């Protein structure tokens, strides 16, 4: 029984890792006022670029690094279109998703049915992994998991307690005032979107080189969209993203646990999507009090320097 | 030394000539970008583009297939123009089509034996519309009641509908006459739409698609409802002061948008497949491709007819280049995404005059 619990928790954390990484990224972008609906596309591109590099070099760490760069580079399209050209962020993000899914499909075509010979292996942290129970669950994971926790805490600290964090938040809340303080609104937004892209790219390569080790078209199966819901659920707070992401990881695992009970796998596969809606409804019920306090005031609005 | 700088000014008056120029320029630039992607993939872009348009427009077979695939695109995209005008981003047409097909299938299979053809087909059309509308309403309600982002909710509904359809075709609705395939039984013969001889064009749905585009154009530009939809999109606050019922308008326009997508589902089921099967085979990405069709048509249902044919051509030609260049099905998504990016970039250049000019020799002279 204990083995089962350990295995379930461990798998929930693994399944939650890409969701956490993606959510941290989207929180960064949205805090600066830019809604990026391209997460699914950036993830997908991260997944294929990480996979290709790992396939070619046999080094999954190199795959991870490249996926981070690929995600960040790809996100620049969204910054250019929505920050510089001030286009509608919803449409731009959707276009980014379509492009990312399409390009990664093109790149991945020849890899279908050819699994990696090496994948990202778990790393047991010295001493810590010997702690009963927690050692097995928390300290025998792969580097993505450790990075997601560390980066999450760093992001929380930076946003909350540093000058850079204040700059990001003020750009998302009141760009005009931020600019009068000498903050370069566009530069901050470009940087935040790029950080978001880097996180999404990393989340993607987790799916292709740690979680699974094969490439299939549409490998992200909507995780990029769940990330956007989790960002709202987390109220744009990196620490709250931890609960949301790992809770969802648990729901992904739950599908496999419930399957032997004779419930249709198709009905179980709906769970994450139904839960996403459920969470948004729960959040929506108390929205007026909470949302006004937490959502960046200028989320989704382009900043027109010279007007008004 | 001369210096150069970029001078950007807002354009307040845009002539139709400028508008057409920017539009054409955006499309050409989009194709150029896609060409670069093809080059990187080792595919000669000129050959690929030639093959695409040759596959879809230069042969009788190609034209027939293009028209066949334009049917669902025109239906869905005309509906999307309405909701997009009010800045309500319905990304769920894919599943609204599926639910239209599910409802159509239920009526066809269960009422087919008792209803004669002239009653059955209209009943199936109505069922298709209802299926799509019913599936489109919850996201609209969630938006107006709880402020839930419709992009997320309509997408979640896509995933949920796909699983429902899979569940039905391998489970309770699995056909007894289909040799174990994940299909429902075929619709009765009098519920199957006639095709133009030698093609797959189910003309009943084609006529419905053109009518839908015309009716939705009228609705959008000649009725109070359409006016309200547009005001909500252009200025939400003003809409409130003008006494426009946001809730009622949103629910109504989503019922219409989902409903016409549902009719597309009716067409795919009764005109192409004759039975329900795996969701990818039924909806085939039409719901997403229709987004770019709507945008290409500048959110005008009349133009959707042409944009729909154009993009149906890319879908048909895309199938052709998959085979000859070893490209994946996702290639069409590249066209969707890249052209959409360039079209929205074009809007900026339509409203701003961007010029690179020489500045005076010394900055002090300016």
XYZ file of C-alpha atoms in Angstrom:
674
model
C 0.000 0.000 0.000
C 2.761 2.415 0.895
C 4.468 1.543 -2.359
C 1.311 2.415 -4.221
C 0.994 5.773 -2.486
C 4.634 6.564 -3.168
C 4.280 5.631 -6.790
C 1.099 7.674 -7.232
C 2.551 10.762 -5.572
C 5.745 10.458 -7.508
C 3.925 10.167 -10.803
C 1.640 13.065 -9.908
C 4.693 15.250 -9.359
C 6.200 14.130 -12.654
C 2.983 14.800 -14.548
C 2.651 18.156 -12.794
C 6.164 19.335 -13.615
C 5.519 20.597 -17.164
C 2.316 22.234 -15.962
C 4.224 24.041 -13.237
C 6.987 25.153 -15.590
C 4.488 26.415 -18.136
C 2.444 28.212 -15.494
C 5.496 29.959 -14.050
C 6.279 31.217 -17.535
C 2.780 32.444 -18.225
C 2.668 34.162 -14.837
C 5.804 36.088 -15.796
C 4.398 37.207 -19.137
C 0.980 38.089 -17.747
C 2.424 39.988 -14.816
C 3.949 42.348 -17.349
C 0.535 42.736 -18.952
C 0.996 40.429 -21.939
C -1.446 37.574 -22.365
C 0.296 34.863 -24.372
C -2.062 32.180 -25.617
C 0.791 30.632 -27.583
C 1.867 28.356 -24.732
C 0.682 25.191 -26.466
C 2.708 26.104 -29.554
C 5.822 27.120 -27.628
C 5.602 23.906 -25.585
C 5.263 21.852 -28.706
C 8.280 23.532 -30.275
C 10.256 23.010 -27.065
C 9.239 19.368 -27.119
C 10.459 18.738 -30.655
C 13.639 20.813 -30.409
C 14.625 19.106 -27.148
C 13.814 15.762 -28.672
C 15.835 16.381 -31.842
C 18.902 17.522 -29.936
C 18.713 14.617 -27.525
C 18.223 12.253 -30.446
C 21.254 13.619 -32.268
C 23.652 14.032 -29.342
C 22.425 11.467 -26.842
C 22.601 14.188 -24.223
C 19.211 15.075 -22.700
C 20.689 18.008 -20.762
C 21.666 19.592 -24.058
C 18.126 18.881 -25.239
C 16.765 20.721 -22.221
C 19.004 23.735 -22.846
C 18.052 23.990 -26.502
C 14.343 23.689 -25.739
C 14.651 26.670 -23.385
C 16.286 28.746 -26.107
C 13.818 27.594 -28.735
C 10.832 28.551 -26.581
C 12.286 31.972 -25.803
C 13.207 32.673 -29.434
C 9.819 31.596 -30.711
C 8.005 33.810 -28.203
C 9.647 36.867 -29.762
C 7.106 36.642 -32.570
C 4.373 37.278 -30.031
C 6.271 40.177 -28.462
C 6.903 41.769 -31.820
C 3.296 41.453 -32.910
C 1.639 42.391 -29.646
C 4.133 44.749 -28.000
C 5.732 46.533 -30.950
C 2.836 46.350 -33.381
C 0.200 46.428 -30.613
C -1.963 43.836 -32.330
C -4.684 41.911 -30.567
C -2.951 39.590 -28.117
C -5.580 36.873 -28.279
C -5.295 36.473 -32.032
C -1.522 36.741 -31.977
C -1.264 34.064 -29.306
C -3.586 31.756 -31.208
C -1.527 32.247 -34.343
C 1.592 31.422 -32.359
C -0.010 28.198 -31.153
C -1.012 27.156 -34.662
C 2.419 27.981 -36.030
C 4.181 26.155 -33.214
C 2.050 23.058 -33.630
C 2.528 23.132 -37.383
C 6.267 23.729 -37.393
C 6.904 21.105 -34.733
C 4.794 18.674 -36.730
C 6.938 19.373 -39.789
C 10.168 18.988 -37.858
C 9.008 15.869 -36.070
C 7.630 13.932 -39.012
C 10.742 11.830 -39.539
C 11.054 10.996 -35.825
C 7.665 9.354 -35.464
C 8.111 5.782 -34.253
C 11.793 6.284 -33.400
C 12.097 6.512 -29.605
C 15.137 8.021 -27.898
C 17.877 5.661 -26.825
C 18.520 7.772 -23.731
C 16.059 9.815 -21.782
C 16.339 12.205 -18.875
C 17.026 9.945 -15.883
C 16.113 10.684 -12.267
C 18.899 12.014 -10.066
C 18.927 10.916 -6.428
C 19.961 13.829 -4.276
C 22.739 12.839 -1.909
C 21.554 11.935 1.617
C 18.109 13.488 1.084
C 16.927 10.568 -1.005
C 17.419 8.257 1.974
C 14.710 9.987 3.985
C 11.912 7.471 4.235
C 8.904 8.264 2.036
C 9.807 11.891 1.206
C 13.177 10.789 -0.125
C 11.505 8.495 -2.586
C 8.780 10.947 -3.583
C 10.622 14.255 -3.620
C 14.330 13.633 -3.910
C 14.591 10.900 -6.510
C 13.173 12.928 -9.387
C 14.729 14.226 -12.556
C 16.315 17.633 -12.914
C 13.163 19.176 -14.406
C 11.352 18.656 -11.139
C 14.109 20.212 -9.032
C 14.450 23.097 -11.478
C 10.719 23.766 -11.467
C 10.699 24.037 -7.680
C 13.820 26.174 -7.477
C 12.809 28.442 -10.348
C 9.324 28.787 -8.877
C 10.700 30.000 -5.569
C 13.161 32.309 -7.305
C 10.418 33.745 -9.492
C 8.238 34.347 -6.453
C 11.092 36.087 -4.689
C 12.039 38.195 -7.689
C 8.481 39.311 -8.382
C 7.775 40.074 -4.779
C 10.943 41.408 -3.284
C 13.227 42.850 -5.929
C 13.378 46.001 -7.978
C 13.103 44.004 -11.183
C 9.936 42.403 -9.865
C 8.434 45.750 -9.021
C 9.283 46.942 -12.517
C 7.506 43.938 -14.043
C 4.440 44.345 -11.906
C 4.180 48.084 -12.428
C 4.383 47.597 -16.183
C 1.455 45.200 -15.924
C -0.530 47.428 -13.609
C 0.146 50.932 -14.873
C 2.580 51.254 -17.753
C 2.228 55.018 -17.937
C 3.344 55.450 -14.347
C 6.076 52.878 -14.813
C 7.416 54.783 -17.757
C 7.476 58.014 -15.830
C 9.685 56.202 -13.328
C 12.141 55.539 -16.151
C 11.130 51.930 -16.765
C 11.214 50.908 -20.421
C 7.807 49.315 -20.800
C 8.443 47.526 -24.089
C 11.794 46.146 -22.980
C 10.293 44.726 -19.794
C 7.439 43.157 -21.732
C 9.776 41.617 -24.314
C 11.896 40.167 -21.514
C 8.927 38.744 -19.629
C 7.419 37.155 -22.719
C 10.816 35.633 -23.519
C 11.085 34.215 -20.003
C 7.595 32.818 -20.488
C 8.690 31.232 -23.740
C 11.781 29.748 -22.120
C 9.653 28.140 -19.415
C 7.164 26.824 -21.963
C 9.960 25.400 -24.106
C 11.402 23.650 -21.092
C 7.992 22.290 -20.155
C 7.690 20.895 -23.653
C 11.004 19.086 -23.609
C 10.064 17.558 -20.268
C 7.158 15.880 -22.030
C 9.263 14.600 -24.928
C 12.510 13.602 -23.208
C 11.620 12.860 -19.586
C 7.926 11.968 -19.396
C 7.758 10.002 -22.622
C 10.652 9.312 -24.928
C 8.981 9.274 -28.283
C 7.691 12.035 -30.500
C 4.088 12.054 -31.634
C 2.232 14.878 -33.307
C 0.202 16.837 -30.759
C 2.322 15.485 -27.900
C 1.274 18.348 -25.592
C -2.450 17.343 -25.715
C -3.767 20.644 -24.453
C -1.359 21.097 -21.549
C -0.535 24.567 -22.861
C -4.164 25.547 -22.443
C -4.416 24.023 -18.987
C -1.414 26.178 -18.096
C -3.368 29.293 -18.996
C -6.197 28.202 -16.717
C -3.706 27.376 -13.955
C -2.263 30.874 -14.214
C -5.653 32.257 -13.295
C -6.111 29.622 -10.599
C -2.718 30.609 -9.159
C -3.845 34.231 -9.117
C -0.566 35.127 -10.812
C 1.371 33.978 -7.757
C 4.214 31.501 -8.407
C 3.790 29.768 -5.050
C 0.111 29.121 -5.631
C 1.044 27.662 -9.008
C 2.655 24.763 -7.132
C -0.663 23.484 -5.753
C -2.482 23.884 -9.002
C 0.127 22.177 -11.138
C 0.653 19.185 -8.878
C -3.059 18.812 -8.236
C -3.468 18.571 -11.994
C -0.571 16.169 -12.192
C -2.560 14.016 -9.775
C -5.590 14.188 -12.042
C -3.529 13.019 -15.026
C -2.338 10.054 -12.924
C -5.820 9.361 -11.586
C -6.877 8.361 -15.097
C -4.533 5.418 -15.019
C -5.453 4.419 -11.487
C -9.180 4.392 -12.172
C -8.904 2.590 -15.481
C -8.717 -0.941 -13.992
C -12.044 -0.268 -12.252
C -13.735 -0.646 -15.608
C -14.502 3.027 -16.266
C -14.200 3.941 -19.943
C -10.739 5.391 -20.641
C -12.394 8.019 -22.832
C -14.494 9.290 -19.980
C -11.438 9.363 -17.713
C -9.468 11.266 -20.332
C -11.958 14.112 -19.935
C -11.022 14.575 -16.282
C -8.280 17.227 -16.689
C -10.446 19.293 -19.023
C -13.562 19.042 -16.885
C -11.516 19.887 -13.806
C -10.053 22.924 -15.566
C -13.557 24.203 -16.220
C -14.568 23.373 -12.655
C -11.653 25.299 -11.232
C -12.403 28.310 -13.400
C -16.030 28.252 -12.266
C -15.012 28.035 -8.615
C -12.657 30.890 -9.177
C -15.298 32.829 -11.086
C -17.829 32.578 -8.280
C -15.706 34.699 -6.011
C -14.218 36.708 -8.805
C -15.137 40.251 -8.075
C -13.387 40.412 -4.752
C -10.409 38.339 -5.743
C -9.742 39.072 -9.343
C -9.534 42.811 -8.938
C -6.871 42.306 -6.336
C -4.729 39.875 -8.286
C -5.075 40.138 -12.038
C -2.644 42.585 -13.629
C -4.797 45.596 -14.429
C -3.467 46.048 -17.959
C -3.476 42.361 -18.902
C -4.082 42.054 -22.622
C -3.928 45.780 -23.313
C -1.339 47.219 -25.658
C 0.491 50.261 -24.377
C 0.284 53.286 -26.632
C 3.043 55.567 -25.569
C 2.040 58.766 -27.273
C -1.672 58.649 -26.981
C -3.822 60.263 -24.344
C 27.116 61.677 -42.043
C 23.510 60.971 -42.778
C 21.493 59.179 -40.197
C 18.354 57.238 -40.785
C 15.422 56.953 -38.531
C 12.086 55.266 -38.604
C 9.220 57.666 -38.680
C 5.875 56.271 -37.594
C 2.661 58.202 -37.913
C -0.888 57.149 -37.360
C -2.993 57.009 -40.453
C -6.517 58.156 -39.785
C -8.000 57.743 -43.202
C -7.381 54.514 -45.046
C -8.374 54.291 -48.685
C -9.680 50.993 -50.097
C -6.616 51.007 -52.349
C -4.234 51.113 -49.390
C -6.304 48.517 -47.630
C -6.117 46.122 -50.584
C -2.404 46.782 -50.984
C -1.582 46.030 -47.373
C -3.779 42.945 -47.467
C -2.056 41.578 -50.574
C 1.335 42.463 -49.138
C 0.565 40.612 -45.905
C -0.449 37.467 -47.761
C 2.621 37.568 -49.995
C 4.897 38.122 -46.999
C 3.162 35.245 -45.234
C 3.781 32.955 -48.175
C 7.400 34.095 -48.276
C 7.811 33.164 -44.604
C 6.211 29.771 -45.187
C 8.545 29.361 -48.150
C 11.516 29.900 -45.862
C 10.202 27.187 -43.545
C 9.856 24.828 -46.510
C 13.413 25.660 -47.580
C 14.706 24.848 -44.113
C 12.902 21.541 -44.343
C 14.680 20.877 -47.648
C 11.561 21.359 -49.763
C 11.673 23.711 -52.732
C 8.978 26.265 -51.849
C 8.098 27.137 -55.442
C 7.553 23.497 -56.253
C 5.541 23.098 -53.062
C 3.314 26.130 -53.709
C 2.844 25.091 -57.319
C 1.902 21.610 -56.210
C -0.552 22.972 -53.657
C -2.430 25.137 -56.114
C -2.118 22.630 -58.918
C -3.564 20.006 -56.601
C -6.526 22.134 -55.638
C -7.366 24.464 -58.510
C -5.753 23.243 -61.743
C -7.714 20.041 -62.248
C -11.370 19.129 -62.322
C -10.834 16.626 -59.531
C -8.989 19.229 -57.470
C -11.708 21.825 -57.910
C -14.366 19.343 -56.863
C -12.454 18.418 -53.720
C -11.780 22.082 -52.971
C -15.481 22.892 -53.138
C -16.238 19.862 -50.937
C -13.849 21.053 -48.246
C -14.988 24.657 -48.581
C -18.488 23.671 -47.412
C -17.677 23.229 -43.704
C -15.172 26.092 -43.791
C -17.717 28.565 -45.177
C -20.356 27.474 -42.665
C -18.086 27.663 -39.638
C -16.221 30.812 -40.652
C -19.428 32.778 -41.345
C -20.502 32.004 -37.810
C -17.104 32.982 -36.459
C -17.203 36.386 -38.173
C -20.220 37.231 -36.016
C -18.683 36.327 -32.659
C -15.215 37.633 -33.560
C -16.787 40.990 -34.398
C -17.789 41.282 -30.761
C -14.296 40.132 -29.729
C -15.645 36.861 -28.378
C -13.033 34.298 -29.349
C -14.875 31.076 -30.060
C -12.116 28.508 -30.613
C -14.552 25.654 -30.109
C -16.008 25.311 -33.612
C -14.198 22.002 -33.954
C -16.347 20.479 -31.231
C -19.482 22.388 -32.197
C -19.139 20.648 -35.558
C -18.676 17.307 -33.776
C -21.758 17.792 -31.627
C -23.737 18.738 -34.705
C -22.632 15.448 -36.215
C -23.549 13.544 -33.038
C -27.048 15.018 -32.922
C -27.485 14.470 -36.661
C -26.374 10.884 -36.246
C -28.783 10.267 -33.409
C -31.735 11.593 -35.377
C -30.699 9.743 -38.540
C -30.196 6.414 -36.825
C -33.157 6.541 -34.472
C -35.813 8.426 -36.410
C -34.621 7.300 -39.855
C -36.701 4.124 -39.824
C -39.914 6.013 -39.071
C -39.541 9.324 -40.919
C -39.707 9.676 -44.718
C -36.810 11.387 -46.546
C -38.390 14.828 -47.014
C -38.936 15.043 -43.251
C -35.821 13.219 -42.092
C -33.235 15.450 -43.781
C -34.676 18.729 -42.434
C -34.915 17.071 -39.005
C -31.232 16.149 -39.249
C -30.292 19.701 -40.276
C -32.208 21.052 -37.311
C -30.552 18.495 -35.037
C -27.138 19.515 -36.352
C -27.855 23.155 -35.649
C -29.131 22.350 -32.159
C -26.159 20.130 -31.364
C -23.697 22.850 -32.285
C -25.680 25.551 -30.522
C -26.092 23.518 -27.335
C -22.355 22.866 -27.231
C -21.565 26.545 -27.826
C -23.837 27.914 -25.117
C -22.067 26.778 -21.926
C -18.855 28.702 -22.729
C -20.963 31.764 -23.549
C -22.795 31.411 -20.260
C -19.576 30.870 -18.314
C -18.225 34.043 -19.866
C -21.172 36.277 -19.054
C -21.916 34.773 -15.648
C -18.447 34.111 -14.234
C -16.151 36.044 -16.560
C -14.397 32.862 -17.628
C -12.054 33.299 -20.575
C -13.880 31.846 -23.565
C -10.681 30.771 -25.304
C -9.950 28.295 -22.514
C -13.520 27.114 -22.051
C -14.229 26.557 -25.754
C -10.954 24.645 -26.054
C -11.742 22.483 -23.050
C -15.088 21.751 -24.678
C -13.176 20.630 -27.776
C -11.235 18.041 -25.824
C -14.314 16.899 -23.939
C -16.406 16.510 -27.108
C -13.646 14.531 -28.807
C -13.626 12.068 -25.921
C -17.425 11.832 -25.937
C -17.382 10.945 -29.632
C -14.639 8.351 -29.130
C -16.610 6.906 -26.231
C -19.762 6.676 -28.335
C -18.184 5.032 -31.368
C -16.282 2.364 -29.458
C -18.974 1.980 -26.805
C -22.728 2.379 -26.773
C -23.167 3.571 -30.372
C -20.803 1.122 -31.995
C -22.446 -0.221 -35.139
C -23.503 -3.832 -35.468
C -22.902 -3.882 -39.201
C -19.389 -2.367 -39.202
C -17.249 -5.487 -38.629
C -15.795 -4.240 -35.369
C -14.635 -0.859 -36.714
C -15.189 2.137 -34.430
C -18.100 3.376 -36.505
C -21.773 3.782 -35.782
C -24.093 2.063 -38.241
C -24.556 3.934 -41.514
C -27.401 6.400 -41.844
C -30.437 5.023 -43.676
C -30.318 5.636 -47.434
C -32.985 8.355 -47.352
C -30.929 10.264 -44.800
C -27.845 10.378 -47.011
C -27.278 13.512 -49.079
C -26.928 13.264 -52.833
C -23.560 14.260 -54.279
C -22.992 15.990 -57.596
C -22.192 13.176 -60.021
C -18.499 12.303 -60.078
C -17.652 14.319 -56.977
C -18.145 14.380 -53.238
C -19.920 17.746 -53.321
C -23.035 17.328 -51.176
C -24.835 20.254 -52.741
C -27.593 20.550 -50.157
C -25.002 21.595 -47.574
C -23.211 23.771 -50.138
C -26.440 25.691 -50.704
C -26.962 25.920 -46.944
C -23.426 27.283 -46.562
C -23.946 30.054 -49.106
C -27.326 30.902 -47.590
C -25.745 30.982 -44.123
C -23.083 33.421 -45.316
C -25.714 35.700 -46.879
C -28.060 35.539 -43.895
C -25.258 36.178 -41.425
C -24.047 39.142 -43.496
C -27.575 40.558 -43.311
C -27.764 39.809 -39.599
C -24.422 41.430 -38.910
C -24.783 44.597 -40.994
C -28.497 45.185 -41.419
C -30.136 44.294 -38.092
C -30.172 45.686 -34.607
C -28.710 42.435 -33.282
C -25.714 42.751 -35.602
C -25.286 46.374 -34.615
C -25.217 45.365 -30.951
C -22.673 42.644 -31.642
C -20.385 45.141 -33.354
C -20.780 47.794 -30.676
C -19.838 45.294 -27.968
C -16.711 44.479 -29.928
C -15.707 48.035 -30.589
C -16.450 49.557 -27.243
C -17.629 47.434 -24.386
C -18.286 50.407 -22.112
C -20.285 52.275 -24.710
C -22.352 49.150 -25.250
C -23.277 49.173 -21.583
C -24.410 52.785 -21.691
C -26.332 52.209 -24.880
C -28.368 49.643 -22.974
C -27.162 46.689 -25.002
C -27.857 43.417 -23.243
C -24.442 41.829 -23.095
C -25.769 38.514 -21.759
C -28.556 38.122 -24.264
C -26.443 39.186 -27.243
C -23.545 36.928 -26.286
C -25.739 33.864 -25.791
C -27.609 34.504 -29.010
C -24.555 35.032 -31.176
C -22.840 31.946 -29.773
C -25.964 29.884 -30.440
C -25.799 31.079 -34.046
C -22.066 30.527 -34.390
C -22.209 27.075 -32.819
C -25.348 26.256 -34.743
C -23.856 26.845 -38.191
C -20.786 24.849 -37.149
C -23.244 22.122 -36.167
C -24.757 22.264 -39.656
C -21.245 21.706 -40.988
C -21.210 18.596 -38.802
C -24.505 17.543 -40.357
C -22.936 17.936 -43.809
C -19.838 15.925 -42.976
C -21.944 13.127 -41.526
C -24.778 12.957 -44.037
C -22.766 13.999 -47.078
C -19.316 12.426 -46.631
C -18.965 9.788 -43.917
C -22.523 8.436 -43.441
C -21.569 7.263 -39.950
C -19.981 8.735 -36.881
C -16.367 7.733 -36.330
C -13.239 9.008 -34.609
C -13.398 12.784 -34.061
C -10.298 13.633 -36.109
C -11.815 11.999 -39.158
C -15.068 13.944 -38.796
C -13.889 17.427 -37.851
C -10.449 17.286 -39.451
C -9.244 20.642 -38.112
C -11.977 22.620 -39.934
C -12.793 24.459 -36.711
C -9.278 25.868 -36.500
C -8.792 26.504 -40.198
C -12.068 28.445 -40.169
C -10.512 30.940 -37.739
C -8.048 32.076 -40.359
C -10.740 31.948 -43.036
C -12.815 34.386 -40.980
C -9.802 36.638 -40.516
C -8.831 36.429 -44.175
C -12.379 37.501 -45.008
C -11.888 40.564 -42.794
C -14.728 39.283 -40.603
C -17.243 39.792 -43.392
C -19.494 36.777 -44.051
C -19.752 37.599 -47.770
C -15.998 37.439 -48.256
C -15.984 34.182 -46.284
C -17.295 32.395 -49.362
C -14.123 33.290 -51.281
C -11.718 32.958 -48.355
C -13.282 29.576 -47.614
C -12.657 28.371 -51.157
C -9.100 29.704 -51.072
C -8.250 27.961 -47.835
C -10.061 24.789 -48.828
C -7.626 24.841 -51.739
C -4.716 24.980 -49.340
C -6.171 22.086 -47.357
C -6.638 19.982 -50.507
C -3.238 20.994 -51.899
C -1.750 20.369 -48.478
C -2.848 16.754 -48.757
C -1.150 16.590 -52.159
C 2.206 17.889 -50.894
C 2.103 15.597 -47.885
C 2.348 12.662 -50.191
C 4.898 14.061 -52.623
C 7.218 15.823 -50.160
C 6.759 13.673 -47.075
C 5.291 16.547 -45.075
C 2.964 15.883 -42.122
C -0.705 16.765 -41.784
C 0.371 19.615 -39.495
C 1.652 21.535 -42.534
C -1.777 23.111 -42.953
C -1.423 24.476 -39.411
C 1.727 26.263 -40.552
C -0.290 28.009 -43.253
C -2.983 28.855 -40.691
C -0.596 30.233 -38.128
C 1.857 32.084 -40.326
C -0.763 33.723 -42.546
C -2.696 34.786 -39.446
C 0.423 36.376 -37.966
C 1.089 38.306 -41.165
C -2.520 39.412 -41.503
C -2.585 40.923 -38.022
C 0.820 42.495 -38.618
C -0.631 44.014 -41.771
C -3.305 45.762 -39.705
C -0.582 47.764 -38.019
C 0.821 48.974 -41.320
C -2.673 49.816 -42.439
C -3.144 52.187 -39.548
C 0.391 53.512 -39.336
C 2.579 55.051 -41.956
C 6.058 53.681 -41.423
C 8.852 55.369 -43.318
C 12.575 55.252 -43.089
C 13.890 58.723 -43.646
C 17.161 60.538 -43.657
C 17.526 62.885 -40.771
C 19.433 66.116 -40.817
C 23.188 65.955 -40.597
C 23.319 67.187 -37.067
C 20.763 66.172 -34.573
C 20.569 69.793 -33.546
C 19.038 70.747 -36.891
C 15.893 68.729 -36.388
